[in-house]
């Protein structure tokens, strides 16, 4: 089929325009219920307060939904926006898209930061963001033609929704020549996202050297499920002609200076630091295992002797080397590697030879060690299928680990799992579970709803102990944990538990500062870190940036600076870069960037409140993320815990049973977490119930009447 | 493979090469737009150091847009139309012989045309064939 044969449901013409200082000044609204397409202006206030990216997404979403909107209501939206710096080619890590929606697993606001070419190409096609609303009757394709100035809604052709086929097909369909292929990027989900709540979105880029597509995932919180619920099969953009000045920056030389400096720094230091260019984030496996941080057997343990079997050197040998593996032009950190020529061994694509995008650390730890699986082939199989089915590898890994623990604890058996022998380490059973989740069949239909719903089902239907499930079910706010053991770092417990969207490490990763280097000894220190770092990391998502070039490569003399954890030289790079693009005169220091994030961060907190969440009770975390739940867990690290009881708790463990010791440790750690919440709320300018005060809203200039009205209900 | 070979010990720092290069490719003599640079040699080996591309080609693999390639003559060139201006090639050049200028969005480098060698008064530059 070619494009001319597609049935057009709606068509919209627009002036191509030009990006000015990182902004097009308008966003695209598409409603797939009634096929409305319109242009909406970006106001100066939006740019000043919400900056772009996630900020624009939240602002548009706020106005698109009500306090009663559910994830599968037509008025729920998916908003995708890069940000003012997005699409810059000179500074590494500048091609991200930020996606927001109301999540099917948390029922609150979700955000996800993803690579691939879509966000930048959308901007160069003329739009700072795209806002998708409504629910089509039959599958549609939304196409933005940034060369002709046209937007189309097409009836989608028959065929699979699975990404590895569909995204290639979109390139063939919308590129008019071989040379145009690099100008096409699509957003797709997959058949799994139609049947499970943990659906993800795949953002593509056309790789000229590989002569095929690569995909990056907006994984967290089920936005792929929302996408398929709207019956959007693919969202496609075309734009050709990306240049070093496509953002029309205010002062390009300021960007060039820091950008070239970063390329050189990566050239010189990456080979002796993280070696991202060779193995991406996969090298973290062994380090995490060595520090007792690698989730193993549903976060019971922090390491395993077999971790070396799935560590970076194994993947380095599998990854195709020597290619510029950025997910946007100019990202010389190049972490997004692929395994080529993988032969699929199960399921509907059995026998096919495919490209696997990744695996990255989160996938390896999630579907690997956390499930007791240390076989690279099984990890690749799951990685491939999760991506093409449009399922989040992190949620799949964490929920499968939970299921496996329930199975070993006798809550589940083969009768309940339909014959699946879901012991830790059974890779074949994990793969079969994945296929069932994708088809929405058998036990997979239950598992695909995520841990929070499984807990309820296991209690109501299988008579499981609710307290035990609450303790071991690694979810908070309805989102499955990402892959770090936080037991020995109180600050990281907060990093997970106090995160706006749920336990994802993109807000704060404080384990080394807190646990290894002991740089956060007091509650005030931890609270300060849980103020600064979440705000700082939020800023990347406002601008269309990746966090990795901030601290996964560091200047040689970074350790000699006053605050090495902040990487001060890079923070200053970002000030130069931001001012270079936007020309904003009010930005001079890192603190000015953090203040931007603070406004958006607090707005998101209020958004949670508006949807019925966002207070202290919703920042609760499962005890497994704080300390040992079971006797075997305690005894595996008895020396450490006994010592803590003696030295920190004032409880003499001598002669006490494991149950008594577990209880004493638990009482202490839970109280510590409560104290941490108090300290962080105060530092963030929130009430003891976790609600931003009116003074905080005023200080951050987000005291809009509708925002104040939401907060006032909780004061 | 054709390269511009340099003899720094013969260089007198007259900067004729910089003027010729920039005039040839940017139509005005401007050292900041030259693909060859004469720098003071702080190692003491000679008075000057001559910085110019040796056609090593490390930049080819790092270019994400496949805009850099080696011609049959061995010379490494940039396809301006394909270049996305990321300057990865600039940061990754092992001898820092890929240059940028605020007026230009595409970087530039020596393509061993030999114009500067023709004009050099001390024969400090020479086009040669190397393996």
PDB file of N, CA, C and O in Angstrom, chain A residues 3 14-17 121-122 124-127 143-152 174-176 180 182-184 237-242:
ATOM      1  N   UNK A   3       0.915   5.743   0.159  1.00  0.00           N
ATOM      2  CA  UNK A   3       0.224   6.764   0.949  1.00  0.00           C
ATOM      3  C   UNK A   3      -1.068   7.242   0.274  1.00  0.00           C
ATOM      4  O   UNK A   3      -2.050   7.558   0.929  1.00  0.00           O
ATOM      5  N   UNK A  14      -1.149  24.226   7.432  1.00  0.00           N
ATOM      6  CA  UNK A  14      -0.574  25.259   8.306  1.00  0.00           C
ATOM      7  C   UNK A  14       0.651  25.893   7.655  1.00  0.00           C
ATOM      8  O   UNK A  14       1.280  25.299   6.789  1.00  0.00           O
ATOM      9  N   UNK A  15       0.951  27.113   8.101  1.00  0.00           N
ATOM     10  CA  UNK A  15       2.166  27.799   7.652  1.00  0.00           C
ATOM     11  C   UNK A  15       3.354  27.119   8.305  1.00  0.00           C
ATOM     12  O   UNK A  15       3.328  26.863   9.512  1.00  0.00           O
ATOM     13  N   UNK A  16       4.402  26.867   7.526  1.00  0.00           N
ATOM     14  CA  UNK A  16       5.542  26.161   8.114  1.00  0.00           C
ATOM     15  C   UNK A  16       6.235  26.968   9.209  1.00  0.00           C
ATOM     16  O   UNK A  16       6.605  26.442  10.234  1.00  0.00           O
ATOM     17  N   UNK A  17       6.405  28.267   8.980  1.00  0.00           N
ATOM     18  CA  UNK A  17       6.991  29.096  10.024  1.00  0.00           C
ATOM     19  C   UNK A  17       8.447  28.774  10.315  1.00  0.00           C
ATOM     20  O   UNK A  17       9.096  28.022   9.602  1.00  0.00           O
ATOM     21  N   UNK A 121      12.015  16.586  15.487  1.00  0.00           N
ATOM     22  CA  UNK A 121      11.480  16.743  14.129  1.00  0.00           C
ATOM     23  C   UNK A 121      10.106  17.410  14.162  1.00  0.00           C
ATOM     24  O   UNK A 121       9.768  18.197  13.281  1.00  0.00           O
ATOM     25  N   UNK A 122       9.316  17.106  15.199  1.00  0.00           N
ATOM     26  CA  UNK A 122       8.010  17.750  15.334  1.00  0.00           C
ATOM     27  C   UNK A 122       8.188  19.266  15.476  1.00  0.00           C
ATOM     28  O   UNK A 122       7.452  20.058  14.877  1.00  0.00           O
ATOM     29  N   UNK A 124      10.783  21.096  14.439  1.00  0.00           N
ATOM     30  CA  UNK A 124      11.239  21.687  13.181  1.00  0.00           C
ATOM     31  C   UNK A 124      10.136  21.646  12.118  1.00  0.00           C
ATOM     32  O   UNK A 124      10.147  22.410  11.163  1.00  0.00           O
ATOM     33  N   UNK A 125       9.181  20.742  12.313  1.00  0.00           N
ATOM     34  CA  UNK A 125       8.006  20.718  11.423  1.00  0.00           C
ATOM     35  C   UNK A 125       7.036  21.845  11.777  1.00  0.00           C
ATOM     36  O   UNK A 125       6.086  22.092  11.037  1.00  0.00           O
ATOM     37  N   UNK A 126       7.280  22.499  12.911  1.00  0.00           N
ATOM     38  CA  UNK A 126       6.465  23.680  13.232  1.00  0.00           C
ATOM     39  C   UNK A 126       5.732  23.664  14.552  1.00  0.00           C
ATOM     40  O   UNK A 126       4.948  24.576  14.826  1.00  0.00           O
ATOM     41  N   UNK A 127       5.982  22.655  15.418  1.00  0.00           N
ATOM     42  CA  UNK A 127       5.161  22.539  16.614  1.00  0.00           C
ATOM     43  C   UNK A 127       5.987  22.275  17.873  1.00  0.00           C
ATOM     44  O   UNK A 127       6.767  21.341  17.913  1.00  0.00           O
ATOM     45  N   UNK A 143      -0.480  12.019  10.986  1.00  0.00           N
ATOM     46  CA  UNK A 143       0.743  12.305  10.239  1.00  0.00           C
ATOM     47  C   UNK A 143       0.964  13.815  10.131  1.00  0.00           C
ATOM     48  O   UNK A 143       0.083  14.539   9.669  1.00  0.00           O
ATOM     49  N   UNK A 144       2.118  14.262  10.566  1.00  0.00           N
ATOM     50  CA  UNK A 144       2.486  15.673  10.467  1.00  0.00           C
ATOM     51  C   UNK A 144       3.557  15.795   9.388  1.00  0.00           C
ATOM     52  O   UNK A 144       4.670  15.274   9.550  1.00  0.00           O
ATOM     53  N   UNK A 145       3.220  16.461   8.306  1.00  0.00           N
ATOM     54  CA  UNK A 145       4.162  16.627   7.202  1.00  0.00           C
ATOM     55  C   UNK A 145       4.810  18.005   7.323  1.00  0.00           C
ATOM     56  O   UNK A 145       4.228  19.017   6.932  1.00  0.00           O
ATOM     57  N   UNK A 146       5.986  18.028   7.874  1.00  0.00           N
ATOM     58  CA  UNK A 146       6.692  19.284   8.122  1.00  0.00           C
ATOM     59  C   UNK A 146       7.371  19.862   6.899  1.00  0.00           C
ATOM     60  O   UNK A 146       8.043  20.888   6.984  1.00  0.00           O
ATOM     61  N   UNK A 147       7.221  19.222   5.750  1.00  0.00           N
ATOM     62  CA  UNK A 147       7.754  19.778   4.512  1.00  0.00           C
ATOM     63  C   UNK A 147       6.651  20.502   3.739  1.00  0.00           C
ATOM     64  O   UNK A 147       6.891  21.527   3.104  1.00  0.00           O
ATOM     65  N   UNK A 148       5.435  19.954   3.833  1.00  0.00           N
ATOM     66  CA  UNK A 148       4.310  20.537   3.094  1.00  0.00           C
ATOM     67  C   UNK A 148       3.441  21.445   3.972  1.00  0.00           C
ATOM     68  O   UNK A 148       2.593  22.180   3.444  1.00  0.00           O
ATOM     69  N   UNK A 149       3.594  21.346   5.295  1.00  0.00           N
ATOM     70  CA  UNK A 149       2.714  22.098   6.187  1.00  0.00           C
ATOM     71  C   UNK A 149       1.313  21.510   6.231  1.00  0.00           C
ATOM     72  O   UNK A 149       0.312  22.216   6.046  1.00  0.00           O
ATOM     73  N   UNK A 150       1.249  20.214   6.435  1.00  0.00           N
ATOM     74  CA  UNK A 150      -0.050  19.535   6.475  1.00  0.00           C
ATOM     75  C   UNK A 150      -0.091  18.530   7.618  1.00  0.00           C
ATOM     76  O   UNK A 150       0.925  17.923   7.955  1.00  0.00           O
ATOM     77  N   UNK A 151      -1.292  18.402   8.185  1.00  0.00           N
ATOM     78  CA  UNK A 151      -1.515  17.353   9.173  1.00  0.00           C
ATOM     79  C   UNK A 151      -2.674  16.503   8.658  1.00  0.00           C
ATOM     80  O   UNK A 151      -3.684  17.044   8.199  1.00  0.00           O
ATOM     81  N   UNK A 152      -2.499  15.198   8.746  1.00  0.00           N
ATOM     82  CA  UNK A 152      -3.554  14.283   8.292  1.00  0.00           C
ATOM     83  C   UNK A 152      -3.937  13.322   9.409  1.00  0.00           C
ATOM     84  O   UNK A 152      -3.089  12.918  10.199  1.00  0.00           O
ATOM     85  N   UNK A 174       5.834   6.754   4.382  1.00  0.00           N
ATOM     86  CA  UNK A 174       5.875   8.225   4.362  1.00  0.00           C
ATOM     87  C   UNK A 174       7.149   8.828   3.765  1.00  0.00           C
ATOM     88  O   UNK A 174       7.185  10.026   3.511  1.00  0.00           O
ATOM     89  N   UNK A 175       8.179   8.023   3.541  1.00  0.00           N
ATOM     90  CA  UNK A 175       9.374   8.552   2.858  1.00  0.00           C
ATOM     91  C   UNK A 175       9.166   8.379   1.363  1.00  0.00           C
ATOM     92  O   UNK A 175       8.843   7.285   0.903  1.00  0.00           O
ATOM     93  N   UNK A 176       9.323   9.457   0.615  1.00  0.00           N
ATOM     94  CA  UNK A 176       9.105   9.362  -0.829  1.00  0.00           C
ATOM     95  C   UNK A 176      10.344   8.893  -1.578  1.00  0.00           C
ATOM     96  O   UNK A 176      10.306   8.691  -2.793  1.00  0.00           O
ATOM     97  N   UNK A 180      14.800  10.347   1.948  1.00  0.00           N
ATOM     98  CA  UNK A 180      13.837  10.933   2.903  1.00  0.00           C
ATOM     99  C   UNK A 180      13.670  10.122   4.179  1.00  0.00           C
ATOM    100  O   UNK A 180      13.050  10.582   5.136  1.00  0.00           O
ATOM    101  N   UNK A 182      15.574   9.356   6.566  1.00  0.00           N
ATOM    102  CA  UNK A 182      16.112   9.944   7.814  1.00  0.00           C
ATOM    103  C   UNK A 182      15.187  11.020   8.367  1.00  0.00           C
ATOM    104  O   UNK A 182      15.335  11.420   9.526  1.00  0.00           O
ATOM    105  N   UNK A 183      14.275  11.487   7.558  1.00  0.00           N
ATOM    106  CA  UNK A 183      13.381  12.552   8.003  1.00  0.00           C
ATOM    107  C   UNK A 183      12.081  12.042   8.610  1.00  0.00           C
ATOM    108  O   UNK A 183      11.191  12.831   8.927  1.00  0.00           O
ATOM    109  N   UNK A 184      11.965  10.728   8.755  1.00  0.00           N
ATOM    110  CA  UNK A 184      10.726  10.152   9.283  1.00  0.00           C
ATOM    111  C   UNK A 184      10.958   9.640  10.709  1.00  0.00           C
ATOM    112  O   UNK A 184      11.934   8.943  10.984  1.00  0.00           O
ATOM    113  N   UNK A 237       5.924  11.839  11.932  1.00  0.00           N
ATOM    114  CA  UNK A 237       6.317  13.182  11.500  1.00  0.00           C
ATOM    115  C   UNK A 237       7.351  13.054  10.392  1.00  0.00           C
ATOM    116  O   UNK A 237       8.127  12.099  10.355  1.00  0.00           O
ATOM    117  N   UNK A 238       7.310  14.019   9.478  1.00  0.00           N
ATOM    118  CA  UNK A 238       8.371  14.116   8.468  1.00  0.00           C
ATOM    119  C   UNK A 238       8.981  15.510   8.510  1.00  0.00           C
ATOM    120  O   UNK A 238       8.273  16.515   8.488  1.00  0.00           O
ATOM    121  N   UNK A 239      10.304  15.548   8.611  1.00  0.00           N
ATOM    122  CA  UNK A 239      11.019  16.806   8.446  1.00  0.00           C
ATOM    123  C   UNK A 239      12.425  16.492   7.964  1.00  0.00           C
ATOM    124  O   UNK A 239      13.129  15.670   8.557  1.00  0.00           O
ATOM    125  N   UNK A 240      12.849  17.167   6.904  1.00  0.00           N
ATOM    126  CA  UNK A 240      14.208  16.988   6.392  1.00  0.00           C
ATOM    127  C   UNK A 240      14.935  18.315   6.453  1.00  0.00           C
ATOM    128  O   UNK A 240      14.332  19.362   6.230  1.00  0.00           O
ATOM    129  N   UNK A 241      16.200  18.246   6.763  1.00  0.00           N
ATOM    130  CA  UNK A 241      16.986  19.480   6.743  1.00  0.00           C
ATOM    131  C   UNK A 241      17.445  19.957   8.113  1.00  0.00           C
ATOM    132  O   UNK A 241      17.601  21.161   8.323  1.00  0.00           O
ATOM    133  N   UNK A 242      17.642  19.027   9.038  1.00  0.00           N
ATOM    134  CA  UNK A 242      18.159  19.417  10.358  1.00  0.00           C
ATOM    135  C   UNK A 242      19.559  19.999  10.195  1.00  0.00           C
ATOM    136  O   UNK A 242      20.410  19.419   9.527  1.00  0.00           O
TER     137      UNK A 242
END
